mmCIF file of C-alpha atoms and ligand atoms in Angstrom:
data_model
loop_
_atom_site.group_PDB
_atom_site.id
_atom_site.type_symbol
_atom_site.label_atom_id
_atom_site.label_comp_id
_atom_site.label_asym_id
_atom_site.label_seq_id
_atom_site.Cartn_x
_atom_site.Cartn_y
_atom_site.Cartn_z
ATOM 1 C CA MET A 1 -10.540 28.564 2.267
ATOM 2 C CA VAL A 2 -9.068 28.710 5.757
ATOM 3 C CA VAL A 3 -6.855 26.202 7.539
ATOM 4 C CA LEU A 4 -7.095 26.257 11.345
ATOM 5 C CA ASP A 5 -5.225 24.251 13.934
ATOM 6 C CA SER A 6 -6.941 25.398 17.104
ATOM 7 C CA LYS A 7 -10.340 24.298 18.379
ATOM 8 C CA ASP A 8 -11.036 27.736 19.873
ATOM 9 C CA GLN A 9 -10.452 29.455 16.534
ATOM 10 C CA LEU A 10 -12.599 26.871 14.814
ATOM 11 C CA SER A 11 -15.526 27.128 17.182
ATOM 12 C CA ASN A 12 -15.452 30.949 17.034
ATOM 13 C CA LYS A 13 -15.497 30.772 13.233
ATOM 14 C CA VAL A 14 -18.402 28.309 13.231
ATOM 15 C CA LYS A 15 -20.360 30.432 15.745
ATOM 16 C CA ALA A 16 -19.987 33.480 13.494
ATOM 17 C CA LEU A 17 -21.123 31.496 10.434
ATOM 18 C CA LYS A 18 -24.141 30.071 12.271
ATOM 19 C CA ALA A 19 -25.111 33.560 13.445
ATOM 20 C CA LYS A 20 -25.460 34.414 9.753
ATOM 21 C CA ASN A 21 -27.735 31.374 9.229
ATOM 22 C CA ASN A 22 -25.158 29.236 7.449
ATOM 23 C CA LYS A 23 -25.707 25.478 7.673
ATOM 24 C CA ILE A 24 -22.528 23.648 8.647
ATOM 25 C CA GLY A 25 -21.469 20.312 7.169
ATOM 26 C CA PHE A 26 -18.673 18.194 8.604
ATOM 27 C CA VAL A 27 -16.415 15.605 6.957
ATOM 28 C CA PRO A 28 -13.997 14.070 9.477
ATOM 29 C CA THR A 29 -10.909 12.500 7.900
ATOM 30 C CA MET A 30 -7.452 11.283 8.740
ATOM 31 C CA GLY A 31 -6.077 12.996 5.622
ATOM 32 C CA ALA A 32 -4.307 11.475 2.606
ATOM 33 C CA LEU A 33 -7.443 12.558 0.815
ATOM 34 C CA HIS A 34 -8.705 10.725 -2.263
ATOM 35 C CA LEU A 35 -11.749 10.986 -4.511
ATOM 36 C CA GLY A 36 -13.861 9.169 -1.912
ATOM 37 C CA HIS A 37 -13.244 11.988 0.604
ATOM 38 C CA LEU A 38 -13.844 14.630 -2.062
ATOM 39 C CA SER A 39 -17.190 13.053 -2.920
ATOM 40 C CA LEU A 40 -18.167 13.263 0.788
ATOM 41 C CA VAL A 41 -17.366 16.980 0.685
ATOM 42 C CA GLU A 42 -19.383 17.401 -2.513
ATOM 43 C CA THR A 43 -22.348 15.575 -0.948
ATOM 44 C CA ALA A 44 -22.001 17.832 2.100
ATOM 45 C CA PHE A 45 -22.363 20.917 -0.107
ATOM 46 C CA ASN A 46 -25.730 19.600 -1.367
ATOM 47 C CA LYS A 47 -27.099 20.147 2.135
ATOM 48 C CA THR A 48 -24.921 22.791 3.749
ATOM 49 C CA ASP A 49 -23.297 26.176 3.047
ATOM 50 C CA VAL A 50 -19.904 25.708 4.677
ATOM 51 C CA VAL A 51 -18.080 22.390 5.115
ATOM 52 C CA VAL A 52 -15.534 21.748 7.853
ATOM 53 C CA VAL A 53 -13.031 19.023 6.913
ATOM 54 C CA SER A 54 -10.960 17.769 9.828
ATOM 55 C CA ILE A 55 -7.591 16.203 9.095
ATOM 56 C CA PHE A 56 -6.288 14.356 12.116
ATOM 57 C CA VAL A 57 -4.586 10.970 12.384
ATOM 58 C CA ASN A 58 -6.193 9.864 15.625
ATOM 59 C CA PRO A 59 -3.693 7.836 17.693
ATOM 60 C CA THR A 60 -6.251 6.248 20.036
ATOM 61 C CA GLN A 61 -8.016 4.295 17.274
ATOM 62 C CA PHE A 62 -4.866 2.444 16.137
ATOM 63 C CA ASP A 63 -4.166 -0.944 17.692
ATOM 64 C CA ASN A 64 -1.002 -1.297 15.624
ATOM 65 C CA THR A 65 1.836 1.171 16.237
ATOM 66 C CA GLU A 66 3.471 0.525 12.859
ATOM 67 C CA ASP A 67 0.184 1.288 11.065
ATOM 68 C CA LEU A 68 -0.066 4.561 13.027
ATOM 69 C CA LYS A 69 3.544 5.493 12.304
ATOM 70 C CA LYS A 70 3.250 4.748 8.589
ATOM 71 C CA TYR A 71 -0.228 6.208 8.066
ATOM 72 C CA PRO A 72 0.235 8.695 5.167
ATOM 73 C CA ARG A 73 0.365 12.350 6.235
ATOM 74 C CA THR A 74 0.029 14.718 3.277
ATOM 75 C CA LEU A 75 -1.478 17.928 4.660
ATOM 76 C CA ASP A 76 -0.244 20.338 1.950
ATOM 77 C CA LYS A 77 -1.509 18.084 -0.831
ATOM 78 C CA ASP A 78 -4.828 17.601 0.995
ATOM 79 C CA VAL A 79 -5.327 21.337 1.375
ATOM 80 C CA ALA A 80 -4.501 21.899 -2.312
ATOM 81 C CA LEU A 81 -7.064 19.249 -3.317
ATOM 82 C CA LEU A 82 -9.787 20.790 -1.156
ATOM 83 C CA GLU A 83 -8.999 24.212 -2.604
ATOM 84 C CA THR A 84 -10.030 22.906 -6.039
ATOM 85 C CA LEU A 85 -13.524 22.132 -4.671
ATOM 86 C CA SER A 86 -14.731 25.301 -2.963
ATOM 87 C CA LYS A 87 -13.614 28.324 -1.004
ATOM 88 C CA ASN A 88 -16.336 27.625 1.571
ATOM 89 C CA ILE A 89 -14.300 24.875 3.203
ATOM 90 C CA ILE A 90 -12.692 25.195 6.606
ATOM 91 C CA VAL A 91 -9.861 22.747 7.181
ATOM 92 C CA TYR A 92 -9.327 21.872 10.826
ATOM 93 C CA ALA A 93 -5.938 20.198 11.200
ATOM 94 C CA PRO A 94 -5.273 20.123 14.943
ATOM 95 C CA SER A 95 -2.267 18.859 16.849
ATOM 96 C CA ILE A 96 -2.595 15.933 19.262
ATOM 97 C CA GLN A 97 -2.265 18.505 22.074
ATOM 98 C CA ASP A 98 -5.218 20.555 20.777
ATOM 99 C CA ILE A 99 -7.460 17.482 20.826
ATOM 100 C CA TYR A 100 -6.245 15.479 23.803
ATOM 101 C CA SER A 101 -4.338 18.040 25.921
ATOM 102 C CA ASN A 102 -1.853 15.825 27.769
ATOM 103 C CA ASN A 103 -4.145 12.837 28.073
ATOM 104 C CA VAL A 104 -4.000 10.691 24.946
ATOM 105 C CA ILE A 105 -6.499 8.044 26.028
ATOM 106 C CA SER A 106 -9.907 6.804 24.907
ATOM 107 C CA GLU A 107 -13.190 7.133 26.669
ATOM 108 C CA SER A 108 -14.964 3.800 27.168
ATOM 109 C CA PHE A 109 -18.220 3.379 25.267
ATOM 110 C CA SER A 110 -21.034 0.897 24.926
ATOM 111 C CA PHE A 111 -22.584 0.826 21.469
ATOM 112 C CA ASP A 112 -25.137 -1.830 22.384
ATOM 113 C CA GLY A 113 -22.964 -4.659 21.095
ATOM 114 C CA LEU A 114 -22.174 -3.191 17.657
ATOM 115 C CA GLU A 115 -18.608 -2.687 18.885
ATOM 116 C CA HIS A 116 -18.071 -6.395 19.596
ATOM 117 C CA GLN A 117 -18.507 -7.532 15.981
ATOM 118 C CA MET A 118 -15.964 -7.664 13.130
ATOM 119 C CA GLU A 119 -13.499 -4.736 13.411
ATOM 120 C CA GLY A 120 -14.187 -4.641 17.158
ATOM 121 C CA LYS A 121 -13.015 -8.250 17.465
ATOM 122 C CA PHE A 122 -9.894 -7.787 15.393
ATOM 123 C CA ARG A 123 -8.804 -4.266 16.393
ATOM 124 C CA ASP A 124 -8.573 -3.973 20.149
ATOM 125 C CA GLY A 125 -9.905 -0.642 21.461
ATOM 126 C CA HIS A 126 -10.519 0.678 17.939
ATOM 127 C CA PHE A 127 -14.113 1.813 18.440
ATOM 128 C CA ASN A 128 -13.401 3.441 21.804
ATOM 129 C CA GLY A 129 -10.778 5.485 19.929
ATOM 130 C CA VAL A 130 -13.180 6.301 17.097
ATOM 131 C CA GLY A 131 -15.970 7.159 19.560
ATOM 132 C CA THR A 132 -13.637 9.416 21.539
ATOM 133 C CA ILE A 133 -12.403 11.419 18.563
ATOM 134 C CA VAL A 134 -15.740 11.664 16.750
ATOM 135 C CA LYS A 135 -17.610 12.795 19.914
ATOM 136 C CA ASN A 136 -14.845 15.308 20.589
ATOM 137 C CA LEU A 137 -14.875 16.636 17.014
ATOM 138 C CA LEU A 138 -18.674 16.846 16.871
ATOM 139 C CA GLU A 139 -18.614 18.900 20.078
ATOM 140 C CA ILE A 140 -15.963 21.237 18.652
ATOM 141 C CA VAL A 141 -17.440 21.615 15.156
ATOM 142 C CA THR A 142 -21.165 21.524 16.124
ATOM 143 C CA PRO A 143 -22.236 20.710 12.548
ATOM 144 C CA ASP A 144 -25.822 20.372 11.334
ATOM 145 C CA TYR A 145 -24.839 17.327 9.246
ATOM 146 C CA ALA A 146 -21.822 15.001 9.343
ATOM 147 C CA PHE A 147 -20.847 12.710 6.458
ATOM 148 C CA PHE A 148 -19.224 9.269 6.680
ATOM 149 C CA GLY A 149 -18.378 6.726 3.983
ATOM 150 C CA GLU A 150 -20.040 3.309 3.927
ATOM 151 C CA LYS A 151 -16.668 1.645 3.386
ATOM 152 C CA ASP A 152 -16.422 1.773 7.172
ATOM 153 C CA PHE A 153 -20.013 0.600 7.515
ATOM 154 C CA GLN A 154 -19.588 -0.656 11.078
ATOM 155 C CA GLN A 155 -18.041 2.689 12.051
ATOM 156 C CA LEU A 156 -21.013 4.485 10.453
ATOM 157 C CA GLN A 157 -23.525 2.429 12.492
ATOM 158 C CA ILE A 158 -21.499 3.002 15.652
ATOM 159 C CA ILE A 159 -21.377 6.751 15.073
ATOM 160 C CA LYS A 160 -25.161 6.827 14.593
ATOM 161 C CA LYS A 161 -25.427 5.009 17.942
ATOM 162 C CA LEU A 162 -22.927 7.420 19.573
ATOM 163 C CA VAL A 163 -24.984 10.403 18.444
ATOM 164 C CA GLU A 164 -28.268 8.818 19.576
ATOM 165 C CA LYS A 165 -26.983 7.765 23.007
ATOM 166 C CA ASN A 166 -25.231 11.066 23.731
ATOM 167 C CA HIS A 167 -28.047 13.230 22.316
ATOM 168 C CA ILE A 168 -25.651 15.045 19.990
ATOM 169 C CA PRO A 169 -27.678 17.411 17.785
ATOM 170 C CA VAL A 170 -26.361 16.394 14.352
ATOM 171 C CA LYS A 171 -27.706 14.364 11.444
ATOM 172 C CA ILE A 172 -25.342 11.591 10.332
ATOM 173 C CA ILE A 173 -25.350 10.880 6.604
ATOM 174 C CA GLY A 174 -23.883 7.661 5.195
ATOM 175 C CA CYS A 175 -22.397 7.944 1.694
ATOM 176 C CA LYS A 176 -21.807 5.242 -0.928
ATOM 177 C CA ILE A 177 -18.398 3.567 -1.268
ATOM 178 C CA HIS A 178 -16.200 5.222 -3.895
ATOM 179 C CA ARG A 179 -14.291 2.679 -6.001
ATOM 180 C CA GLU A 180 -11.399 2.699 -8.449
ATOM 181 C CA THR A 181 -12.473 1.671 -11.986
ATOM 182 C CA ASN A 182 -11.145 -1.824 -11.182
ATOM 183 C CA GLY A 183 -13.531 -2.046 -8.196
ATOM 184 C CA LEU A 184 -11.029 -1.555 -5.362
ATOM 185 C CA ALA A 185 -12.636 0.529 -2.604
ATOM 186 C CA MET A 186 -10.795 3.848 -2.273
ATOM 187 C CA SER A 187 -8.741 4.100 0.897
ATOM 188 C CA SER A 188 -5.834 6.217 2.090
ATOM 189 C CA ARG A 189 -4.032 2.932 2.793
ATOM 190 C CA ASN A 190 -4.102 1.998 -0.930
ATOM 191 C CA THR A 191 -1.133 4.329 -1.487
ATOM 192 C CA ARG A 192 0.977 1.961 0.651
ATOM 193 C CA LEU A 193 0.243 -1.136 -1.473
ATOM 194 C CA THR A 194 3.083 -2.658 -3.476
ATOM 195 C CA GLU A 195 2.541 -2.847 -7.243
ATOM 196 C CA ALA A 196 1.772 -6.584 -7.020
ATOM 197 C CA HIS A 197 -0.736 -6.119 -4.187
ATOM 198 C CA LYS A 198 -2.345 -3.173 -5.968
ATOM 199 C CA ASN A 199 -2.889 -5.348 -9.050
ATOM 200 C CA GLU A 200 -4.343 -8.170 -6.972
ATOM 201 C CA ALA A 201 -6.517 -6.112 -4.588
ATOM 202 C CA PRO A 202 -9.541 -5.777 -6.988
ATOM 203 C CA PHE A 203 -10.009 -9.514 -6.289
ATOM 204 C CA ILE A 204 -11.642 -8.425 -3.003
ATOM 205 C CA TYR A 205 -14.575 -6.627 -4.640
ATOM 206 C CA LYS A 206 -14.827 -9.221 -7.421
ATOM 207 C CA THR A 207 -15.276 -11.883 -4.720
ATOM 208 C CA LEU A 208 -17.798 -9.746 -2.820
ATOM 209 C CA LYS A 209 -19.898 -9.329 -5.979
ATOM 210 C CA GLU A 210 -19.882 -13.079 -6.617
ATOM 211 C CA ALA A 211 -20.737 -13.692 -2.945
ATOM 212 C CA LYS A 212 -23.736 -11.393 -3.387
ATOM 213 C CA ARG A 213 -24.911 -13.391 -6.407
ATOM 214 C CA LYS A 214 -24.491 -16.659 -4.514
ATOM 215 C CA PHE A 215 -26.303 -15.303 -1.441
ATOM 216 C CA GLY A 216 -29.426 -15.000 -3.619
ATOM 217 C CA ILE A 217 -29.506 -18.806 -3.989
ATOM 218 C CA GLU A 218 -27.388 -20.259 -1.161
ATOM 219 C CA SER A 219 -27.111 -20.075 2.628
ATOM 220 C CA ALA A 220 -24.824 -17.580 4.365
ATOM 221 C CA GLY A 221 -22.740 -20.514 5.641
ATOM 222 C CA LYS A 222 -22.149 -21.895 2.130
ATOM 223 C CA VAL A 223 -21.236 -18.497 0.729
ATOM 224 C CA THR A 224 -18.789 -17.931 3.605
ATOM 225 C CA LYS A 225 -17.112 -21.282 2.958
ATOM 226 C CA TRP A 226 -16.832 -20.474 -0.753
ATOM 227 C CA VAL A 227 -15.173 -17.098 -0.053
ATOM 228 C CA THR A 228 -12.750 -18.691 2.419
ATOM 229 C CA LYS A 229 -11.728 -21.252 -0.217
ATOM 230 C CA GLU A 230 -11.262 -18.579 -2.898
ATOM 231 C CA PHE A 231 -8.864 -16.660 -0.644
ATOM 232 C CA ALA A 232 -7.018 -19.819 0.373
ATOM 233 C CA LYS A 233 -6.072 -20.168 -3.336
ATOM 234 C CA ASN A 234 -4.783 -16.573 -3.475
ATOM 235 C CA ASN A 235 -1.069 -16.192 -2.674
ATOM 236 C CA LEU A 236 -1.055 -12.413 -2.312
ATOM 237 C CA LEU A 237 -4.134 -11.720 -0.202
ATOM 238 C CA ASP A 238 -4.736 -13.116 3.302
ATOM 239 C CA LEU A 239 -8.329 -13.215 4.467
ATOM 240 C CA GLU A 240 -8.769 -12.026 8.058
ATOM 241 C CA TYR A 241 -12.548 -12.361 8.068
ATOM 242 C CA PHE A 242 -15.531 -12.649 5.771
ATOM 243 C CA ILE A 243 -18.857 -12.304 7.524
ATOM 244 C CA ILE A 244 -22.435 -12.036 6.354
ATOM 245 C CA ALA A 245 -24.214 -9.944 8.943
ATOM 246 C CA ASP A 246 -27.561 -8.393 9.688
ATOM 247 C CA THR A 247 -27.354 -4.713 8.675
ATOM 248 C CA LYS A 248 -28.901 -3.470 11.943
ATOM 249 C CA THR A 249 -27.279 -5.663 14.595
ATOM 250 C CA LEU A 250 -24.092 -6.499 12.620
ATOM 251 C CA LYS A 251 -24.388 -10.003 14.050
ATOM 252 C CA THR A 252 -23.390 -12.933 11.844
ATOM 253 C CA VAL A 253 -26.392 -14.389 10.021
ATOM 254 C CA LYS A 254 -27.385 -17.901 10.952
ATOM 255 C CA ARG A 255 -30.585 -18.119 8.915
ATOM 256 C CA LYS A 256 -31.946 -15.646 6.330
ATOM 257 C CA HIS A 257 -35.273 -13.876 6.975
ATOM 258 C CA ASN A 258 -37.064 -12.090 4.151
ATOM 259 C CA LYS A 259 -37.770 -8.994 6.232
ATOM 260 C CA ASN A 260 -34.127 -8.415 7.226
ATOM 261 C CA THR A 261 -31.357 -6.789 5.235
ATOM 262 C CA TYR A 262 -27.865 -8.216 5.079
ATOM 263 C CA ARG A 263 -24.377 -7.113 4.169
ATOM 264 C CA ALA A 264 -21.152 -8.979 3.567
ATOM 265 C CA PHE A 265 -18.054 -7.613 5.313
ATOM 266 C CA ILE A 266 -14.458 -8.471 4.580
ATOM 267 C CA ALA A 267 -10.997 -7.678 5.949
ATOM 268 C CA VAL A 268 -7.925 -8.750 4.018
ATOM 269 C CA TYR A 269 -4.187 -8.327 4.418
ATOM 270 C CA ALA A 270 -2.385 -7.353 1.233
ATOM 271 C CA GLY A 271 1.133 -7.830 2.580
ATOM 272 C CA LYS A 272 1.246 -5.589 5.661
ATOM 273 C CA ILE A 273 -1.640 -3.416 4.527
ATOM 274 C CA ARG A 274 -5.056 -4.184 5.928
ATOM 275 C CA LEU A 275 -7.973 -3.484 3.582
ATOM 276 C CA ILE A 276 -11.684 -3.618 4.391
ATOM 277 C CA ASP A 277 -14.734 -3.580 2.149
ATOM 278 C CA ASN A 278 -18.412 -4.516 2.228
ATOM 279 C CA ILE A 279 -21.412 -4.958 -0.004
ATOM 280 C CA ALA A 280 -25.190 -4.774 0.485
ATOM 281 C CA LEU A 281 -26.706 -8.182 -0.255
ATOM 282 C CA ASN A 282 -30.437 -7.409 -0.498
HETATM 283 O O1 PAF B 1 -12.913 7.032 9.000
HETATM 284 C C1 PAF B 1 -11.939 7.714 9.397
HETATM 285 O O2 PAF B 1 -11.156 8.248 8.607
HETATM 286 C C2 PAF B 1 -11.719 7.886 10.894
HETATM 287 O O3 PAF B 1 -12.076 6.738 11.590
HETATM 288 C C3 PAF B 1 -12.432 9.111 11.469
HETATM 289 C C4 PAF B 1 -13.937 9.009 11.360
HETATM 290 C C5 PAF B 1 -11.953 10.379 10.745
HETATM 291 C C6 PAF B 1 -12.092 9.275 12.956
HETATM 292 O O4 PAF B 1 -10.723 9.425 13.153
#
């Protein structure tokens, strides 16, 4: 396994591998790897010969400086974890300078409205930051396939749109959410939860599952009210939003149509830590 910190070295390495007909997979991450990331890498190996894993805490996608400062950075541990999976992994762990030169700013994107829903409403500039780094990384890595978790479902849809609109020659693969045995969606931010918040956080998925059951028999509006009330009774978790949205447009559902598919999306504060999750409803 090799660890590279320069985009020139990385693209030379990838060129050489492609010349020998290797298929390249790509798993972009911000590090603090957990089993969810490892499962993305394993899925990548089902389709590709060599997997590039980028580890880069991207400053332009953070709207909260404290969150950026405290985001866990555990490069040595991450590399050791990846080493247990395969030797055909290339870790790309660049500096801010390697990615942004001296210009740490986002490009401005239109994702046909997907960016104005949910996370886009609550995290100012977030998807311009994500679009900027993912476009940049895809251009550096030039993978055949890139793998993203469905925990960030809105991000996944936006990246598919980014690739389509910019004609980037890569296939984007969405992968199922990896959960702890208690149901909590795996996230690098979980390591920052206090013991009390960690014990309470499975309430999020429990509520999503019950919302799914209710959505089979009740309107989106009623289910949303029920979820809001459940969280109002919870002293440890603060609901930022719960939204039932159309899977394609990500717009809030007013009335259900049999031919459409829906998903419930949630963002919750557990103390200072912001957690997101979602569930397919039909
Ligand atoms: O999902 C993430 O970890 C990040 O948003 C990503 C895709 C690595 C871009 O920084």
